[in-house]
Short mmCIF file of N, CA and C in Angstrom, two decimals:
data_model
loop_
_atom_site.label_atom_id
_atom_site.label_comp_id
_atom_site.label_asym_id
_atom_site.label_seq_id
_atom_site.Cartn_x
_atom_site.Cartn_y
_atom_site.Cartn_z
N UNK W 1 -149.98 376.07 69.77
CA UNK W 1 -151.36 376.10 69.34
C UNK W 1 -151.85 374.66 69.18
N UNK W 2 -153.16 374.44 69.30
CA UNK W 2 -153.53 373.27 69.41
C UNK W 2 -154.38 372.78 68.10
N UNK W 3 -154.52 372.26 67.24
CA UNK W 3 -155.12 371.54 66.35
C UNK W 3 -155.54 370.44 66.17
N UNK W 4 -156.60 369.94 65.59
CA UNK W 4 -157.13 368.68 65.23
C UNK W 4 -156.83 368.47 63.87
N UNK W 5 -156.08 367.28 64.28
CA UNK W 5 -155.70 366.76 62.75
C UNK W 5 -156.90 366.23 61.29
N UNK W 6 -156.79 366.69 59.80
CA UNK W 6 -157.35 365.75 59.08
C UNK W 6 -157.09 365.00 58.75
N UNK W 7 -155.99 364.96 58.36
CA UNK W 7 -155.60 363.68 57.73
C UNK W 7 -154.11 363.59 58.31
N UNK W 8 -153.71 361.90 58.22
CA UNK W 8 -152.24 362.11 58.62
C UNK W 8 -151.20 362.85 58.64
N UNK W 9 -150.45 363.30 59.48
CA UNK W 9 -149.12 364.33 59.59
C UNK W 9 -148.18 363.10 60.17
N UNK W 10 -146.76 362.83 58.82
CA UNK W 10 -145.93 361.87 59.17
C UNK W 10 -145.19 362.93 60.40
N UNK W 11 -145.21 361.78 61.80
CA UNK W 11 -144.14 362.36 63.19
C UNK W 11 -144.96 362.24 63.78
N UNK W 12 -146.32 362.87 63.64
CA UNK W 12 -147.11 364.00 64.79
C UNK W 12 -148.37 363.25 65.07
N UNK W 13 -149.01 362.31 63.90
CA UNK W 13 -150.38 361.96 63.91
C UNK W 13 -151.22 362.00 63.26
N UNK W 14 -152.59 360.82 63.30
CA UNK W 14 -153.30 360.64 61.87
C UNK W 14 -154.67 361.36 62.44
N UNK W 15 -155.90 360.75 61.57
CA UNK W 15 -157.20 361.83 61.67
C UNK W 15 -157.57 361.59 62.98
N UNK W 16 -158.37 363.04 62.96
CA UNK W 16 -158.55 363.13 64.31
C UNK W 16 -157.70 363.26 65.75
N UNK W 17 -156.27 363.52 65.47
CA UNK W 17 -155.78 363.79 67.04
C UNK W 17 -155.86 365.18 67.03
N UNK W 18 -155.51 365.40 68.42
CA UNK W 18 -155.27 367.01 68.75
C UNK W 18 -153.56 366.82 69.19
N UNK W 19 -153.29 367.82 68.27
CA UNK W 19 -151.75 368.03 68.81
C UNK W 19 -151.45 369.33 69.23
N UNK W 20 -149.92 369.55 69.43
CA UNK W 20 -149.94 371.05 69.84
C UNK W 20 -148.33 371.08 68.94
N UNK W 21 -148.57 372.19 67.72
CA UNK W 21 -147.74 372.59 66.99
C UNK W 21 -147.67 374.10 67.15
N UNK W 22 -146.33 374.45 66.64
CA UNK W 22 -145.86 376.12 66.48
C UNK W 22 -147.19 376.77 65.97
N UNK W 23 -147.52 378.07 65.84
CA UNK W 23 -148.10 378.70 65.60
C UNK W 23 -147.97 379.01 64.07
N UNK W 24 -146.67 379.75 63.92
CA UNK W 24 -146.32 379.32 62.36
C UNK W 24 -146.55 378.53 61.61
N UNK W 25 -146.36 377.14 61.60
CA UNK W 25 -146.46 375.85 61.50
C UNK W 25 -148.38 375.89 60.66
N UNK W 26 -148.94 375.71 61.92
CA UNK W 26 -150.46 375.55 61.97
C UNK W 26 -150.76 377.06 60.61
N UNK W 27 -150.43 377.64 60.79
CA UNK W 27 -151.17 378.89 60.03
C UNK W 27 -150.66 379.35 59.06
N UNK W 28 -149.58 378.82 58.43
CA UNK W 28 -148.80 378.86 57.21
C UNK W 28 -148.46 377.37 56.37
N UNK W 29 -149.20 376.43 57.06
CA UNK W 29 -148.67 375.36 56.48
C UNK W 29 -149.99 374.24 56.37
N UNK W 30 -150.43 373.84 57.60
CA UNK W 30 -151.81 372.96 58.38
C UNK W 30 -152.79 373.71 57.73
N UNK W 31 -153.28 374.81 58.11
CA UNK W 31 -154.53 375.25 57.78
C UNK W 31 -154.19 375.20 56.21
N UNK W 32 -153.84 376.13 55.41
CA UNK W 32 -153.59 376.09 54.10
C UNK W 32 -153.74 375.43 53.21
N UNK W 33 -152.99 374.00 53.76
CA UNK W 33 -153.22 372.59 52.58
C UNK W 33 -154.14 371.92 53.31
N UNK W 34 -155.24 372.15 54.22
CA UNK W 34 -156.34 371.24 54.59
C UNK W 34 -156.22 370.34 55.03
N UNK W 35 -154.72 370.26 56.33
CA UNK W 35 -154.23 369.45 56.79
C UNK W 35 -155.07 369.29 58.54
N UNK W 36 -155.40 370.51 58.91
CA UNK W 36 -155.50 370.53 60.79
C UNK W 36 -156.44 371.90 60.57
N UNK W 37 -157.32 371.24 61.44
CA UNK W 37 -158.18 372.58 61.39
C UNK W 37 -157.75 372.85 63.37
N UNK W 38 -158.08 374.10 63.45
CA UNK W 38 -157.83 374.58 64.89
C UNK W 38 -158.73 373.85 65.98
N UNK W 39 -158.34 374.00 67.46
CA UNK W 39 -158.58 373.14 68.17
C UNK W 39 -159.84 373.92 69.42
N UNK W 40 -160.70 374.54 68.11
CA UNK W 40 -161.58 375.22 68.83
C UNK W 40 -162.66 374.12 69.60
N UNK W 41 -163.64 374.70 70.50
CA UNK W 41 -164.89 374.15 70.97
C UNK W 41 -165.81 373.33 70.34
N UNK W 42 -166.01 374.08 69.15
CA UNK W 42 -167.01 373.81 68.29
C UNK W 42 -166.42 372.53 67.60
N UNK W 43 -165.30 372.94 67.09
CA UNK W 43 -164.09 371.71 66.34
C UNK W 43 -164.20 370.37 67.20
N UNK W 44 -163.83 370.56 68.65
CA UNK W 44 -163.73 369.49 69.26
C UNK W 44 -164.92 368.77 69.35
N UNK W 45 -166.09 369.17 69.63
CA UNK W 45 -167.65 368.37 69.55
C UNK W 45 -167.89 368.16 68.26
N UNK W 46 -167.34 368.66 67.22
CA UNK W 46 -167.76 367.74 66.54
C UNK W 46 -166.60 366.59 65.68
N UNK W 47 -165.71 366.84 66.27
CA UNK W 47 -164.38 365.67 66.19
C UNK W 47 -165.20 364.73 67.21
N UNK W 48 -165.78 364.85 68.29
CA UNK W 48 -166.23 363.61 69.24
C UNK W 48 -167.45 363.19 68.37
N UNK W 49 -168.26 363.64 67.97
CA UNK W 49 -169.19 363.23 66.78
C UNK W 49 -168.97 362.19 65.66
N UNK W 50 -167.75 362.63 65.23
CA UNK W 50 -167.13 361.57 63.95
C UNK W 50 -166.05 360.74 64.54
N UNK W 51 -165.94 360.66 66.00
CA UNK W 51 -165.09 359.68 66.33
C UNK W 51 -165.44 358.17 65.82
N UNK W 52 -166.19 357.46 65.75
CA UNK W 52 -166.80 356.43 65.04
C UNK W 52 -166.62 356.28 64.03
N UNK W 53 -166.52 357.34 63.12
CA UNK W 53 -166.22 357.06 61.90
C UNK W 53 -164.83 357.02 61.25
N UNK W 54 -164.21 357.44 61.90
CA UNK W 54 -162.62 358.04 62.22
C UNK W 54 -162.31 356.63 62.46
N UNK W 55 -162.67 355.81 63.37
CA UNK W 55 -162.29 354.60 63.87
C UNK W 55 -162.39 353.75 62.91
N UNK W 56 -163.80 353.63 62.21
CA UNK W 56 -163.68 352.71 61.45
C UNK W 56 -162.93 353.04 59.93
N UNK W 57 -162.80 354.08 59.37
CA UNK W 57 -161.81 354.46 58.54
C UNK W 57 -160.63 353.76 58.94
N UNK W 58 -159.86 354.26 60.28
CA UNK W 58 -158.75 353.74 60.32
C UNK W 58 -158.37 352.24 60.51
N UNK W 59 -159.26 351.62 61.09
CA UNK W 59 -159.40 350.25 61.12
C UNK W 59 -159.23 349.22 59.25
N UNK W 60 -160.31 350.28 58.50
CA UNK W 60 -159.99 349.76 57.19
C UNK W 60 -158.66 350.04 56.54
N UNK W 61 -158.15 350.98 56.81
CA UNK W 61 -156.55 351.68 56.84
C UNK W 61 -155.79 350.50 56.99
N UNK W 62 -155.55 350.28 58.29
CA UNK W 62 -154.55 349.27 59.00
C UNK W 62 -155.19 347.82 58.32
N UNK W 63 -156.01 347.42 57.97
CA UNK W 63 -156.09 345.93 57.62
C UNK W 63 -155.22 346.37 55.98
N UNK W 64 -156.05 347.36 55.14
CA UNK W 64 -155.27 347.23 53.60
C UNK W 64 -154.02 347.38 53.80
N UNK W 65 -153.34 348.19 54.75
CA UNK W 65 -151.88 348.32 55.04
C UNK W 65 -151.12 346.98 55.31
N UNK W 66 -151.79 346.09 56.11
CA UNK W 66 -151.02 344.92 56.64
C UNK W 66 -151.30 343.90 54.94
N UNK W 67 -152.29 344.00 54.41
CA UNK W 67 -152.53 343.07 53.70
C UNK W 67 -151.72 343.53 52.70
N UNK W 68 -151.34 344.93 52.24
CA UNK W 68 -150.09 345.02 51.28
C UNK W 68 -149.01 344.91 51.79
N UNK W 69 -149.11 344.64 53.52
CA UNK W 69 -147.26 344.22 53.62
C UNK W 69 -147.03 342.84 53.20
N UNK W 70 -148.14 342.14 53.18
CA UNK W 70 -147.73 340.72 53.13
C UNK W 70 -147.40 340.67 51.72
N UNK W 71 -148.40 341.42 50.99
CA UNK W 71 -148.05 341.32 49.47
C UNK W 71 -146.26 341.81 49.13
N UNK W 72 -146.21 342.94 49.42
CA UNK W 72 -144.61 343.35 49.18
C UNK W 72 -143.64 342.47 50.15
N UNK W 73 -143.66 341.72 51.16
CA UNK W 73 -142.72 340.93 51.75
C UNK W 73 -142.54 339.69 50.91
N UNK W 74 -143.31 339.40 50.27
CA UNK W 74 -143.21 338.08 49.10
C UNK W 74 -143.05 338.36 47.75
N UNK W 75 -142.51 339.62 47.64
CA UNK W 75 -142.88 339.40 46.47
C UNK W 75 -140.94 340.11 46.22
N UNK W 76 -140.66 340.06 45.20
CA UNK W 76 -139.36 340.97 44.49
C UNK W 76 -139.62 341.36 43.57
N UNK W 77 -139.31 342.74 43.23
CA UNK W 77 -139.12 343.62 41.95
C UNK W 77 -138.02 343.62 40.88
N UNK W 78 -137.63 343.69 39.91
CA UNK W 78 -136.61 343.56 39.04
C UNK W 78 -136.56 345.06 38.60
N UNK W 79 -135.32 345.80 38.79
CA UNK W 79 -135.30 346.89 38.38
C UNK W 79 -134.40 346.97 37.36
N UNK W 80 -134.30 347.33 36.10
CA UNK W 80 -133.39 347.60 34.75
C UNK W 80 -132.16 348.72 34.96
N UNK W 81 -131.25 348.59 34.98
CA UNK W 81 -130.25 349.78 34.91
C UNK W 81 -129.09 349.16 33.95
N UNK W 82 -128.27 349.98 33.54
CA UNK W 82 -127.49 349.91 32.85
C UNK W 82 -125.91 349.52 33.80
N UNK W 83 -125.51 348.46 33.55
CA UNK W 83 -124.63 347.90 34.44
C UNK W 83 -123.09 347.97 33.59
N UNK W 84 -121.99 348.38 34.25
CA UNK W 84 -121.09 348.67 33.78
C UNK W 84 -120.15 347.19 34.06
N UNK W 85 -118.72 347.43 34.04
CA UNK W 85 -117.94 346.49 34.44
C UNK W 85 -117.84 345.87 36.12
N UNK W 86 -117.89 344.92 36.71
CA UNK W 86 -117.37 344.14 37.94
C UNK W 86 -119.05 344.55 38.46
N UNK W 87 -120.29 344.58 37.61
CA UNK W 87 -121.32 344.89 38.42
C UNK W 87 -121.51 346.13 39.06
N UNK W 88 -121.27 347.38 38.58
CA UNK W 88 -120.89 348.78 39.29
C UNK W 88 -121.96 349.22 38.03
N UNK W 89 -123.26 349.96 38.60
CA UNK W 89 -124.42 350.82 37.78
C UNK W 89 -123.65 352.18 37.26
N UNK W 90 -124.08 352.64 36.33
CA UNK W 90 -123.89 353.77 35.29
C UNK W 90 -125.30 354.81 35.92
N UNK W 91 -125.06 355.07 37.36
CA UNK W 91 -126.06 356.09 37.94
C UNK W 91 -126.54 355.22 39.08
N UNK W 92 -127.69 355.37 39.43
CA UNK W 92 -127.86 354.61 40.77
C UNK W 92 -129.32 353.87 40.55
N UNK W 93 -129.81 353.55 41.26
CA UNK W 93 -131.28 353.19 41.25
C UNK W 93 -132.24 353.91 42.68
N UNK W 94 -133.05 354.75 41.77
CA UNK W 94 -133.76 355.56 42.47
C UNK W 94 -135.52 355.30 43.28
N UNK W 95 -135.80 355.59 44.34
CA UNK W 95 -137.26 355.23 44.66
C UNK W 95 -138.24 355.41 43.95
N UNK W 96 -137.85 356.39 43.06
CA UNK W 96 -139.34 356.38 41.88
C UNK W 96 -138.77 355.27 40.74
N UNK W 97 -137.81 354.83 40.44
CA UNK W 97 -137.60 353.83 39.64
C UNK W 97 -138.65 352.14 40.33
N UNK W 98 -138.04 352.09 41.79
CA UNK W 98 -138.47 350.88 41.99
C UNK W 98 -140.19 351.44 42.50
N UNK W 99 -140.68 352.53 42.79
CA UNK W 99 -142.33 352.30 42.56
C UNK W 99 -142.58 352.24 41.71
N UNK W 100 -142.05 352.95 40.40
CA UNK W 100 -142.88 352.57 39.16
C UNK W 100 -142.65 350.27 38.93
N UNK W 101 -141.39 349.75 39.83
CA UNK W 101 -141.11 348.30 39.08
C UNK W 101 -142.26 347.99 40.13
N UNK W 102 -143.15 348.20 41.37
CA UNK W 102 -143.65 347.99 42.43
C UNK W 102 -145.26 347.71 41.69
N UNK W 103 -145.33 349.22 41.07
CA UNK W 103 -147.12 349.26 40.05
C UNK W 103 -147.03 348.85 38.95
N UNK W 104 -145.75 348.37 38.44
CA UNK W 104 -145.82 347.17 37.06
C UNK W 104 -145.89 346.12 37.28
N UNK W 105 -145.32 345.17 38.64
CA UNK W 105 -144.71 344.23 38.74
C UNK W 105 -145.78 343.28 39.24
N UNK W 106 -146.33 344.02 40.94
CA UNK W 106 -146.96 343.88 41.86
C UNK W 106 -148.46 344.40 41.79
N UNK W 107 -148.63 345.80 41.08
CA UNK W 107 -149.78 345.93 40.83
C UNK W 107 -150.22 346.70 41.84
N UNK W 108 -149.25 347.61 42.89
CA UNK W 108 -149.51 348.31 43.95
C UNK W 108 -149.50 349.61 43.69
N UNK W 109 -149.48 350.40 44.02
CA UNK W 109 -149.81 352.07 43.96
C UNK W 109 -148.68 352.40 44.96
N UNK W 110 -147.44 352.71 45.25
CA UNK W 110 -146.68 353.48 46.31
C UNK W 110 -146.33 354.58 45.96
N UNK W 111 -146.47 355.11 46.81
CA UNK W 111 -145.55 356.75 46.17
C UNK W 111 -144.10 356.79 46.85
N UNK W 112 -143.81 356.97 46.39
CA UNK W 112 -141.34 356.91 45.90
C UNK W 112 -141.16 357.64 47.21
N UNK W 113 -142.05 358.21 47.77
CA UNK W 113 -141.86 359.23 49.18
C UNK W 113 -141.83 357.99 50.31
N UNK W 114 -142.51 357.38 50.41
CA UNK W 114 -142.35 355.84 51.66
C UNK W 114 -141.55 355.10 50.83
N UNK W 115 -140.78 355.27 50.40
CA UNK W 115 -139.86 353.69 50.16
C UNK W 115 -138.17 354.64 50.69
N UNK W 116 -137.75 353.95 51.34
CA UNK W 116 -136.21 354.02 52.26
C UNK W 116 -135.15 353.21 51.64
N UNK W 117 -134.23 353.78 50.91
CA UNK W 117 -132.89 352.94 50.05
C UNK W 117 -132.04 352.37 51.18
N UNK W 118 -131.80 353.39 52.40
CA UNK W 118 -131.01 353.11 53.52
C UNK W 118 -129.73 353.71 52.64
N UNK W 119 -129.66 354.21 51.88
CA UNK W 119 -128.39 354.70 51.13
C UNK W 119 -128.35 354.44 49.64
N UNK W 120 -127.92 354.98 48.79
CA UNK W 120 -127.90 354.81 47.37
C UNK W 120 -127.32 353.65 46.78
N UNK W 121 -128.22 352.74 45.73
CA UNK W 121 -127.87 351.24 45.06
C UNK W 121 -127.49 351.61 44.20
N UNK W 122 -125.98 351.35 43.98
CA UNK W 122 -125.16 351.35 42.81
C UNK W 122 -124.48 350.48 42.30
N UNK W 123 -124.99 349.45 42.78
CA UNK W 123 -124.41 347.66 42.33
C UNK W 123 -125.88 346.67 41.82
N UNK W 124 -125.47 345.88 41.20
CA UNK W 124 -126.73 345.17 40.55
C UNK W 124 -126.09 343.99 41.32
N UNK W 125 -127.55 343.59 41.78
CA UNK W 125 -127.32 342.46 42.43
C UNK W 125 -128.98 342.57 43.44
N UNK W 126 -128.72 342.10 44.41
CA UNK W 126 -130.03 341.96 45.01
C UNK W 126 -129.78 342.78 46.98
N UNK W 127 -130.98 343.66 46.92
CA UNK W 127 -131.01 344.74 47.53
C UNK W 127 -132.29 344.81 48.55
N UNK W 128 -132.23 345.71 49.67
CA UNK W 128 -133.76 345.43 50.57
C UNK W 128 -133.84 347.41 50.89
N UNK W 129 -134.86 347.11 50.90
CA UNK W 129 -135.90 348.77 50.64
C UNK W 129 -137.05 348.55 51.25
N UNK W 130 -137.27 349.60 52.26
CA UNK W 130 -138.55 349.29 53.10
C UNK W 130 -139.15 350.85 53.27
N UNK W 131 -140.34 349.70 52.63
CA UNK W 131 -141.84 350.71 52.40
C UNK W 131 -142.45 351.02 53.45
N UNK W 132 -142.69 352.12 54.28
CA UNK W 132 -143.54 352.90 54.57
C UNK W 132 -145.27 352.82 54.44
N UNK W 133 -145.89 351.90 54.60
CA UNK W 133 -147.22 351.72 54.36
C UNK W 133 -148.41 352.28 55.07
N UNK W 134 -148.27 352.73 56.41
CA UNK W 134 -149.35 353.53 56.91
C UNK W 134 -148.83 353.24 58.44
N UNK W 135 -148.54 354.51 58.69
CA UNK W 135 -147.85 354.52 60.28
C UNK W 135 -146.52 354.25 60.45
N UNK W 136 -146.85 353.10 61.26
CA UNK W 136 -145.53 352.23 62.08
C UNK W 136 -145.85 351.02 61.09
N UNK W 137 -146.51 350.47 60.06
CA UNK W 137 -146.46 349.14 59.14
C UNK W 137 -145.70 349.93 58.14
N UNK W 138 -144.34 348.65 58.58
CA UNK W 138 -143.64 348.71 57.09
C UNK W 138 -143.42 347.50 56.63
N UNK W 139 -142.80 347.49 55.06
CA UNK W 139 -142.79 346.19 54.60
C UNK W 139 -141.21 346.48 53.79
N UNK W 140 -140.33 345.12 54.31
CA UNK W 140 -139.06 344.90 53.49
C UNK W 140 -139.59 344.28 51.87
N UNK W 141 -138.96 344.62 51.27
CA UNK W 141 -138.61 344.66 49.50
C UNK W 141 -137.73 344.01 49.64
N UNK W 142 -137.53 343.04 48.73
CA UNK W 142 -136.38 342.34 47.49
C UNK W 142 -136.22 343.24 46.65
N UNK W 143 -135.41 343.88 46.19
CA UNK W 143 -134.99 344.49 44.74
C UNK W 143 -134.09 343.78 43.96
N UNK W 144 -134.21 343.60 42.73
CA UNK W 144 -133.06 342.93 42.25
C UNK W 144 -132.74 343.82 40.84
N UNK W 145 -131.52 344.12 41.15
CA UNK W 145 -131.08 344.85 39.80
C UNK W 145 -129.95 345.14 39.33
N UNK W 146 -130.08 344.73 37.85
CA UNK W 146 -129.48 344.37 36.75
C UNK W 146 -130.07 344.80 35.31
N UNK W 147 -129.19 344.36 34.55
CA UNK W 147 -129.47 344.81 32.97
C UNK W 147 -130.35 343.86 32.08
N UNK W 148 -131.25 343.95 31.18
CA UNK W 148 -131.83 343.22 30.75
C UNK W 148 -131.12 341.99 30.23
N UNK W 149 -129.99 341.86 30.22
CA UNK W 149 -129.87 340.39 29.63
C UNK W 149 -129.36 339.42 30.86
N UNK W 150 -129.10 340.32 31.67
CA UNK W 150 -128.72 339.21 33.26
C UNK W 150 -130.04 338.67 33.62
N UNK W 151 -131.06 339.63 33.32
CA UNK W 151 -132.71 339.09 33.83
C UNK W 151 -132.58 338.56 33.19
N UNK W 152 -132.74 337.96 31.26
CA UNK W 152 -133.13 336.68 30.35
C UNK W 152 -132.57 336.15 30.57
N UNK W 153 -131.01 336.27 31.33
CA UNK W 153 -130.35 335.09 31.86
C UNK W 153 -130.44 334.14 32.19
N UNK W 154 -131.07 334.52 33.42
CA UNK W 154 -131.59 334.54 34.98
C UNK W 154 -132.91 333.25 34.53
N UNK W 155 -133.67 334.10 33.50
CA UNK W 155 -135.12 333.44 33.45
C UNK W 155 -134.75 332.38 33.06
N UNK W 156 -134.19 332.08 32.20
CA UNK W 156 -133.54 330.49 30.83
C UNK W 156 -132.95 329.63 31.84
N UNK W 157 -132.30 330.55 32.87
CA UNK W 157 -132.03 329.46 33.80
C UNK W 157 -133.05 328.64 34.82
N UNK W 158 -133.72 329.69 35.08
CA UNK W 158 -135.02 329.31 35.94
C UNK W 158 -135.83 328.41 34.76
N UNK W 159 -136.02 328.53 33.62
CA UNK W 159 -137.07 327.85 33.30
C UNK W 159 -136.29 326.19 32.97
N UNK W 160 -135.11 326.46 32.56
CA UNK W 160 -134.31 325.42 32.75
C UNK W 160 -134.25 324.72 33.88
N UNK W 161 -134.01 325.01 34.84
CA UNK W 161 -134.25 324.51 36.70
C UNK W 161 -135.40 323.87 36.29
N UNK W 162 -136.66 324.26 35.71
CA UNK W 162 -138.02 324.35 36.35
C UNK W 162 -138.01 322.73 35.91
N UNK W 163 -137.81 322.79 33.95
CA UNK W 163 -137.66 321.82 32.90
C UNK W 163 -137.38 320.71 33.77
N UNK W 164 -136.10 320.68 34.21
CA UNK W 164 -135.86 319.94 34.81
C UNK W 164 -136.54 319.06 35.81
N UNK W 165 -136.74 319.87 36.86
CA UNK W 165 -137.70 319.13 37.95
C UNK W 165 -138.86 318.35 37.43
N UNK W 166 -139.57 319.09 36.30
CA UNK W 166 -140.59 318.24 35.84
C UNK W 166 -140.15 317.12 35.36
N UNK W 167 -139.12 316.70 34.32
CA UNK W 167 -138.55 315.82 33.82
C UNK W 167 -138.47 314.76 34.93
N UNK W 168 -137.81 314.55 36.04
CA UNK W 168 -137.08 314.13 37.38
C UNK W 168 -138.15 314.03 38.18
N UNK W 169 -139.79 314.69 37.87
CA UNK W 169 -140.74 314.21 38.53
C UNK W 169 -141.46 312.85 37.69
N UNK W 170 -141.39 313.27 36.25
CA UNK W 170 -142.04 312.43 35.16
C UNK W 170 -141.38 311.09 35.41
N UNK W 171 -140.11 311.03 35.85
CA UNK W 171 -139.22 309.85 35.58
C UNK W 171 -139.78 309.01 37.14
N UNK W 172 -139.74 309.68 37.77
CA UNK W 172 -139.96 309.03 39.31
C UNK W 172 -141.78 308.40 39.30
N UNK W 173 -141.98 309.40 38.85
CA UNK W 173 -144.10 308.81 38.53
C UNK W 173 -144.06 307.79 37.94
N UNK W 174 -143.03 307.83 36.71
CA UNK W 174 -142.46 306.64 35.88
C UNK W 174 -142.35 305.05 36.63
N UNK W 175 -141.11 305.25 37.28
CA UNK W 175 -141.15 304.20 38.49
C UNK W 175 -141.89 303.97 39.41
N UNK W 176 -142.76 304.34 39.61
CA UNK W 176 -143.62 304.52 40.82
C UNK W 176 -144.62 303.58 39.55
N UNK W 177 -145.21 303.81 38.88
CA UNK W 177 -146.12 303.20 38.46
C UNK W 177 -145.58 301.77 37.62
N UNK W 178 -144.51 301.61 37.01
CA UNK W 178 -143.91 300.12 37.46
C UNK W 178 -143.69 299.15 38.70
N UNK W 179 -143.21 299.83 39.54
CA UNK W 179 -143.19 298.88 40.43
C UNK W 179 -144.83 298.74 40.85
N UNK W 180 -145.22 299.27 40.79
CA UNK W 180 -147.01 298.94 41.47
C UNK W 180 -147.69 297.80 39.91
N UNK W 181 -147.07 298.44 39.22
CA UNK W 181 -147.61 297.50 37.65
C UNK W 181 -147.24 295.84 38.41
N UNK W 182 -145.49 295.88 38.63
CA UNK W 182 -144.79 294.55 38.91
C UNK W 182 -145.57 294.15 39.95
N UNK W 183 -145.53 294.30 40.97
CA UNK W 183 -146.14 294.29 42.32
C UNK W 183 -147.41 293.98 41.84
N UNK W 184 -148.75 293.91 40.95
CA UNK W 184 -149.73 293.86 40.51
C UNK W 184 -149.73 292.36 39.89
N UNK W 185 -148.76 292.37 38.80
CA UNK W 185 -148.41 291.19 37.99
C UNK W 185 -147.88 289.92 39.10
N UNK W 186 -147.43 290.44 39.80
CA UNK W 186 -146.91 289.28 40.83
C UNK W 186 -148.01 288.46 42.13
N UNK W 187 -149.44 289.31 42.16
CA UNK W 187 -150.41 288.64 42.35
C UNK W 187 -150.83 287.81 42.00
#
């Protein structure tokens, strides 16, 4: 049977195609949840009607999609679990764990259904998970996870690193503006 799609069907196609699915399928499943309406006459003229608009929908689609891959390719999540001995988790870390660290962290909206573990994380440490964003755009994840005190660890060290550099910049600006002082005086 032939149908015009409403809204995306992950495999098969987004708004507006005509596909050809089981009969079952279409009339127990498509029609029902307001997924594909049938691929009548009337249907089709006026699918060519809203083709324009269809286009530019999807056009705005694919730019917010690419512009949140860039966001999730830069960015890493910190996920909390309870970490046992030699780094081995007390359960695993699940896709609705890291969307909820995704809309705390990042400030994105994913639903736990597009994100891919590639297999279950049961070690703390640092991990890659790829999101599903609209179509064929996906975006690789950093995950990093551990127990809350490996993160304050982590941070004291980083802000320590940071301390530092500034210090080691202060000292060099330091010299830099002596020798131009000397170099001045020696005019």
């Amino acid at each position: 049977m032939k149908v015009i799609l409403l809204s995306e069907l992950k495999g098969k196609g987004g708004e507006g195609d005509v596909i050809d699915v089981a009969d079952g399928f279409a009339n127990n499943y498509l029609f029902p949840q307001g997924i594909a309406v049938a691929a009548t006459k009337g249907n089709l003229k006026q699918l060519e009607q809203r083709k324009h608009n269809i286009a530019t929908r999807e056009e705005s689609r694919i730019a917010e999609a690419n512009k949140n891959k860039e966001i999730l390719e830069n960015a890493s999540v910190k996920v909390e679990a309870r970490v046992g001995e030699e780094g081995v988790l007390f359960g695993s870390v699940t896709a609705a764990m890291i969307a909820d660290a995704i809309n705390e962290q990042v400030g994105l909206d994913v639903d736990r259904r597009r994100i891919d573990l590639k297999g279950a994380i049961k070690t703390a440490g640092e991990h890659e998970a790829l999101v599903s964003l609209y179509r064929d755009i996906k975006a690789t994840l950093n995950v990093l996870v551990g127990d809350a005190a490996s993160f304050a660890a982590a941070a004291d060290e980083d802000a320590k690193a940071e301390a530092d550099a500034e210090a080691e910049t202060a000292e060099e600006v330091a010299a830099v503006n002596e020798a131009e002082e000397a170099a001045a005086d020696a005019e």
